[in-house]
Amino acid sequence: MSLMIPDVMTIPKFLGNGKIDYSEKPVPTPGPGQLLLQVKANALCGSERGQFYNGSEATPGHEAAGIVVAAGSNTKTDVGTHGVVFLMDFCGQCRSCKRGYTNQCLSKRADYGFSHDGGYGPYMVVNENVFFAVDAAIPLAEATILLDIMGTGGHTIRRAQLVHGDIESILIAGAGPIGLAVLAMAKLLLGKELPVFIMDFTPYRLELAQKMGAIPIHLGETTLEAGLAAEGFDRIDAAFDTSGRTTAREAALHALNHRGVLVCIGHGEQLNLQVSSDLIATERAVLGSEYFPFSELEANHRLMGEHLPYLSQIITHRFGPQSMQEAFELFFKGDTGKVVIEQ
């Protein structure tokens, strides 16, 4: 299969102060064990806030989907293969990697879109081990859902199940894209009838969450306690904080049943608790959840094939590469679900 690859590409430059400009750069050449992807879609993420406002030397974009257009030596992936890029270039040899915990690699070589050029440019080079092939029937914009949505959202549900095997109710703090991700994966992994509460201040996101099957709690109009009570609940089994806010984490912790589990996904502020009453007496657990292991992509890929119309609701806005400034400004105002740049 022969594909025309240009010598030069136009890339976005994240200058800082919320400004994006464009410049030209040579299209990279894949080395041994590497693939060159023509990026077709990359989803925006809240973790790019720092790059948007503080600038970035590397081209951002860590939720990339595209097509292999060239391959270096010692690779097995065919040119023309559709796929997505796992954020973390794991070593495959450390203690964590050998046990499958590639999201906890002890000798990580790259974070694509942060330490190395990512998916907002039209081409990117990745090591073959982080490329996951997807069914060509899945649109590549939707394929990005396999990453921070299904990947991160599904992993945090699986983390909770490690310590609570009979989850019958869920609370999510924050209805942004990761909150919606946890909602979607809770419905797919634990059952569509499972009560899932989601609390936030943004009407747009709460309405989208309700459309996807959540019970919304608008914190500008009511309290968490009142919102739960209105549905006949005083406590829940599992809570997931995607906000990174101390107040949200502590409210979620105090809403837990005995044996309840709080999983923190959103980076940010601290969590204050009383060990005796909050943990020991109630046998509650507090866990962290960081991205997801590469091995979970296979099961999520199958789930995507079965539930694509439901999952695709999370993508609410699509922009071309020349509209990246507008896309980021809208995304950080909060009135969106997942936003995708399509090329």
XYZ file of C-alpha atoms in Angstrom:
343
model
C 0.000 0.000 0.000
C 1.567 3.291 -1.130
C 0.631 6.565 0.569
C 1.831 10.052 -0.290
C 3.531 11.614 2.727
C 4.480 15.309 2.554
C 7.886 16.553 3.636
C 6.494 19.378 5.780
C 3.406 19.687 7.986
C 1.589 22.543 9.704
C 1.447 22.121 13.485
C -0.227 24.096 16.262
C 2.018 26.002 18.670
C 0.686 26.362 22.209
C 2.198 29.725 23.140
C 0.716 30.174 26.599
C -1.833 32.696 27.861
C -4.544 30.755 26.081
C -3.116 31.398 22.603
C -2.542 28.908 19.756
C -0.583 29.787 16.612
C 0.709 27.624 13.760
C 4.099 26.875 12.254
C 5.699 24.366 9.913
C 7.815 21.390 10.836
C 9.271 18.425 8.923
C 7.153 15.291 8.949
C 9.051 12.831 11.181
C 10.473 9.561 9.918
C 9.836 6.404 11.939
C 12.919 4.640 13.262
C 13.304 0.977 14.233
C 10.261 -0.238 16.123
C 8.300 2.912 15.325
C 5.194 3.839 13.337
C 4.274 7.061 11.567
C 0.588 7.875 11.969
C -1.503 10.240 9.946
C -3.640 11.614 12.757
C -7.335 11.782 11.938
C -8.721 12.780 15.338
C -7.562 13.882 18.772
C -9.847 14.614 21.713
C -9.333 17.539 24.077
C -8.626 16.801 27.740
C -8.754 18.864 30.924
C -5.156 17.880 31.653
C -4.154 20.123 28.717
C -5.229 23.229 30.629
C -1.634 23.842 31.688
C -0.390 23.578 28.111
C -3.091 25.948 26.843
C -2.408 28.602 29.472
C 1.314 28.075 30.138
C 2.526 26.931 26.725
C 4.198 23.735 25.541
C 7.402 22.918 23.686
C 5.986 19.597 22.505
C 2.913 19.448 20.289
C 0.082 18.481 22.679
C -2.535 15.813 22.070
C -2.649 12.525 23.988
C -5.957 11.064 22.783
C -4.984 10.385 19.190
C -6.498 8.127 16.552
C -5.143 7.697 13.052
C -3.840 5.531 10.251
C -0.381 3.994 9.945
C 1.266 5.508 6.860
C 4.848 4.305 7.354
C 6.643 1.799 9.553
C 10.242 1.477 10.631
C 12.246 -1.734 10.701
C 11.375 -4.478 13.190
C 7.659 -3.667 13.187
C 4.671 -5.908 12.485
C 1.863 -3.390 11.903
C 0.697 -3.026 8.299
C 0.546 0.352 6.621
C -3.117 1.343 6.410
C -4.012 -0.009 9.881
C -6.406 2.154 11.889
C -5.723 2.598 15.576
C -5.287 4.684 18.702
C -2.247 5.718 20.743
C -1.783 4.739 24.390
C -0.514 7.802 26.250
C 2.330 6.168 28.172
C 5.256 4.574 26.353
C 5.797 1.725 28.805
C 9.046 -0.248 28.895
C 7.502 -3.737 28.983
C 10.325 -5.037 31.185
C 9.877 -3.581 34.678
C 8.041 -5.245 37.557
C 4.825 -3.326 36.855
C 4.818 -3.981 33.103
C 5.483 -7.708 33.530
C 2.361 -7.937 35.697
C 0.295 -5.969 33.198
C 0.281 -2.641 35.056
C 1.598 -0.663 32.114
C 0.000 2.529 33.469
C 2.404 2.186 36.411
C 5.560 1.552 34.370
C 8.690 2.176 36.430
C 10.818 3.090 33.391
C 8.367 5.020 31.215
C 9.963 6.380 28.046
C 7.401 8.970 26.961
C 4.065 10.621 27.589
C 2.838 11.366 24.080
C 1.501 14.899 23.832
C 3.541 16.011 26.848
C 7.157 14.864 26.639
C 6.915 13.937 22.930
C 4.886 15.393 20.071
C 1.263 14.323 20.150
C -1.877 14.203 18.095
C -2.796 17.816 17.339
C -0.287 17.751 14.516
C -1.242 15.934 11.287
C 1.496 13.281 11.727
C 3.123 11.743 14.795
C 5.700 9.021 15.427
C 5.054 6.466 18.177
C 6.721 3.302 19.349
C 4.756 0.329 18.041
C 4.057 -1.067 21.523
C 1.668 1.816 22.327
C -0.367 1.490 19.126
C -3.648 -0.410 19.397
C -5.348 -1.427 16.148
C -9.095 -0.791 15.895
C -11.836 -2.016 13.610
C -11.769 0.145 10.480
C -15.573 0.316 10.645
C -15.310 2.511 13.759
C -14.976 6.202 12.802
C -11.640 7.481 14.023
C -13.167 10.388 15.947
C -15.222 7.856 17.897
C -12.155 5.624 18.291
C -10.661 8.276 20.613
C -13.371 7.240 23.126
C -11.297 4.079 23.749
C -8.712 6.202 25.544
C -9.607 8.653 28.309
C -13.318 7.798 28.173
C -13.551 4.009 28.110
C -10.002 3.432 29.308
C -9.846 5.804 32.261
C -13.550 5.422 33.075
C -13.505 1.644 32.927
C -10.295 1.275 34.927
C -11.662 3.281 37.841
C -14.762 1.045 37.977
C -12.521 -2.025 38.030
C -10.433 -0.449 40.786
C -13.537 0.018 42.925
C -14.564 -3.598 42.368
C -11.257 -4.778 43.871
C -12.523 -3.815 47.330
C -16.297 -3.771 46.825
C -17.645 -6.671 44.813
C -21.344 -5.883 45.272
C -21.710 -2.247 44.199
C -25.408 -1.315 44.057
C -25.211 2.490 43.798
C -22.702 5.064 42.562
C -21.986 8.778 43.033
C -19.787 10.753 40.637
C -18.374 14.149 41.599
C -18.033 16.190 38.416
C -19.924 15.831 35.137
C -17.064 16.753 32.834
C -15.751 14.287 30.239
C -14.162 11.981 32.832
C -17.275 12.061 34.972
C -19.311 11.139 31.893
C -16.735 8.421 31.196
C -17.234 6.870 34.628
C -21.004 7.099 34.153
C -20.891 5.367 30.774
C -18.593 2.585 31.911
C -20.562 2.033 35.113
C -23.651 1.419 32.978
C -21.787 -0.907 30.605
C -19.855 -2.876 33.236
C -22.293 -2.934 36.148
C -25.678 -2.781 34.438
C -27.855 -0.091 32.903
C -30.310 -0.181 35.837
C -27.616 0.689 38.383
C -28.448 4.034 40.090
C -25.702 6.498 39.194
C -25.845 9.949 40.785
C -23.721 12.726 39.337
C -23.211 16.133 40.961
C -22.037 19.330 39.318
C -22.855 23.024 38.887
C -23.005 23.076 35.055
C -26.513 22.594 33.603
C -25.233 21.587 30.151
C -23.188 18.694 31.479
C -25.847 17.595 33.957
C -28.417 17.459 31.153
C -26.053 15.336 29.052
C -25.416 13.046 32.036
C -29.159 12.629 32.561
C -29.585 11.770 28.888
C -26.964 9.045 29.389
C -28.834 7.547 32.326
C -27.554 9.417 35.393
C -29.552 10.994 38.203
C -28.307 14.613 38.188
C -27.755 16.666 41.338
C -27.404 20.387 40.571
C -25.329 21.708 43.458
C -26.352 25.265 42.644
C -29.942 24.352 43.466
C -29.756 21.631 46.122
C -27.370 19.713 48.362
C -25.895 16.274 47.848
C -27.839 14.967 50.848
C -31.132 16.338 49.515
C -30.436 15.023 46.038
C -29.825 11.514 47.346
C -32.820 11.653 49.679
C -35.122 12.691 46.838
C -34.427 9.292 45.268
C -34.709 7.362 48.515
C -30.977 7.098 49.289
C -29.029 8.267 52.305
C -25.759 6.517 51.421
C -24.130 5.006 48.319
C -21.653 2.161 47.768
C -19.014 3.695 45.504
C -18.018 7.289 44.828
C -15.728 8.611 42.117
C -14.156 12.058 42.287
C -13.285 13.489 38.891
C -13.239 17.114 40.064
C -10.011 17.168 42.054
C -11.742 19.400 44.632
C -11.361 18.860 48.367
C -14.986 19.738 49.077
C -16.251 17.255 46.487
C -13.981 14.458 47.709
C -14.986 14.928 51.318
C -18.701 15.143 50.504
C -18.410 11.935 48.486
C -16.520 10.176 51.280
C -19.155 11.102 53.857
C -21.919 9.858 51.550
C -20.486 6.314 51.524
C -22.144 3.288 53.073
C -20.200 0.943 55.317
C -17.647 -0.891 53.127
C -17.956 1.946 50.653
C -15.110 2.945 48.351
C -13.987 6.363 47.154
C -11.837 6.411 44.008
C -9.975 9.632 43.202
C -9.362 10.198 39.484
C -9.091 13.973 39.225
C -5.714 15.425 40.144
C -5.738 18.525 42.291
C -6.480 19.283 45.907
C -6.178 17.254 49.102
C -8.509 14.933 50.988
C -8.993 15.408 54.732
C -10.424 12.543 56.757
C -10.722 11.066 60.228
C -9.084 7.656 60.146
C -11.146 6.111 62.937
C -14.639 7.209 61.868
C -14.155 7.596 58.114
C -12.102 4.443 57.498
C -11.684 1.987 60.343
C -15.148 1.838 61.910
C -16.907 1.753 58.536
C -14.264 -0.267 56.665
C -14.336 2.218 53.841
C -11.507 2.393 51.316
C -9.907 5.282 49.446
C -8.131 4.478 46.175
C -6.424 6.315 43.363
C -6.864 5.503 39.676
C -4.385 6.647 37.018
C -5.238 6.197 33.308
C -5.514 2.434 32.550
C -3.399 -0.596 31.559
C -2.857 -1.177 27.837
C -4.329 -4.688 28.206
C -7.785 -3.263 28.969
C -8.077 -1.842 25.434
C -9.058 -5.217 23.975
C -12.146 -5.684 26.167
C -13.119 -2.045 25.744
C -12.800 -2.381 21.975
C -15.361 -5.189 22.045
C -17.657 -3.118 24.249
C -17.371 -0.181 21.870
C -18.510 -2.349 18.971
C -21.597 -3.315 20.961
C -22.449 0.121 22.364
C -21.083 2.725 19.936
C -24.302 4.822 19.616
C -24.531 5.166 23.407
C -20.848 6.020 23.831
C -20.736 8.477 20.944
C -23.158 10.776 22.822
C -20.173 11.917 24.884
C -18.701 13.672 21.818
C -20.673 16.915 21.589
C -18.432 19.161 19.478
C -16.100 18.607 16.524
C -13.652 21.109 15.033
C -11.100 21.208 12.241
C -7.406 21.795 13.020
C -7.564 25.481 12.083
C -10.301 26.018 14.694
C -8.269 24.718 17.613
C -8.315 28.073 19.405
C -12.111 28.156 19.349
C -12.295 24.521 20.428
C -10.126 25.052 23.511
C -11.879 28.243 24.552
C -15.274 26.538 24.351
C -14.044 23.400 26.123
C -12.673 25.281 29.112
C -15.894 27.269 29.502
C -17.506 23.935 30.406
C -20.541 23.797 28.136
C -19.403 20.708 26.254
C -18.989 17.005 26.577
C -15.951 15.617 24.791
C -14.529 17.890 22.085
C -12.621 16.363 19.154
C -10.288 17.864 16.565
C -10.763 16.065 13.244
C -8.233 16.187 10.392
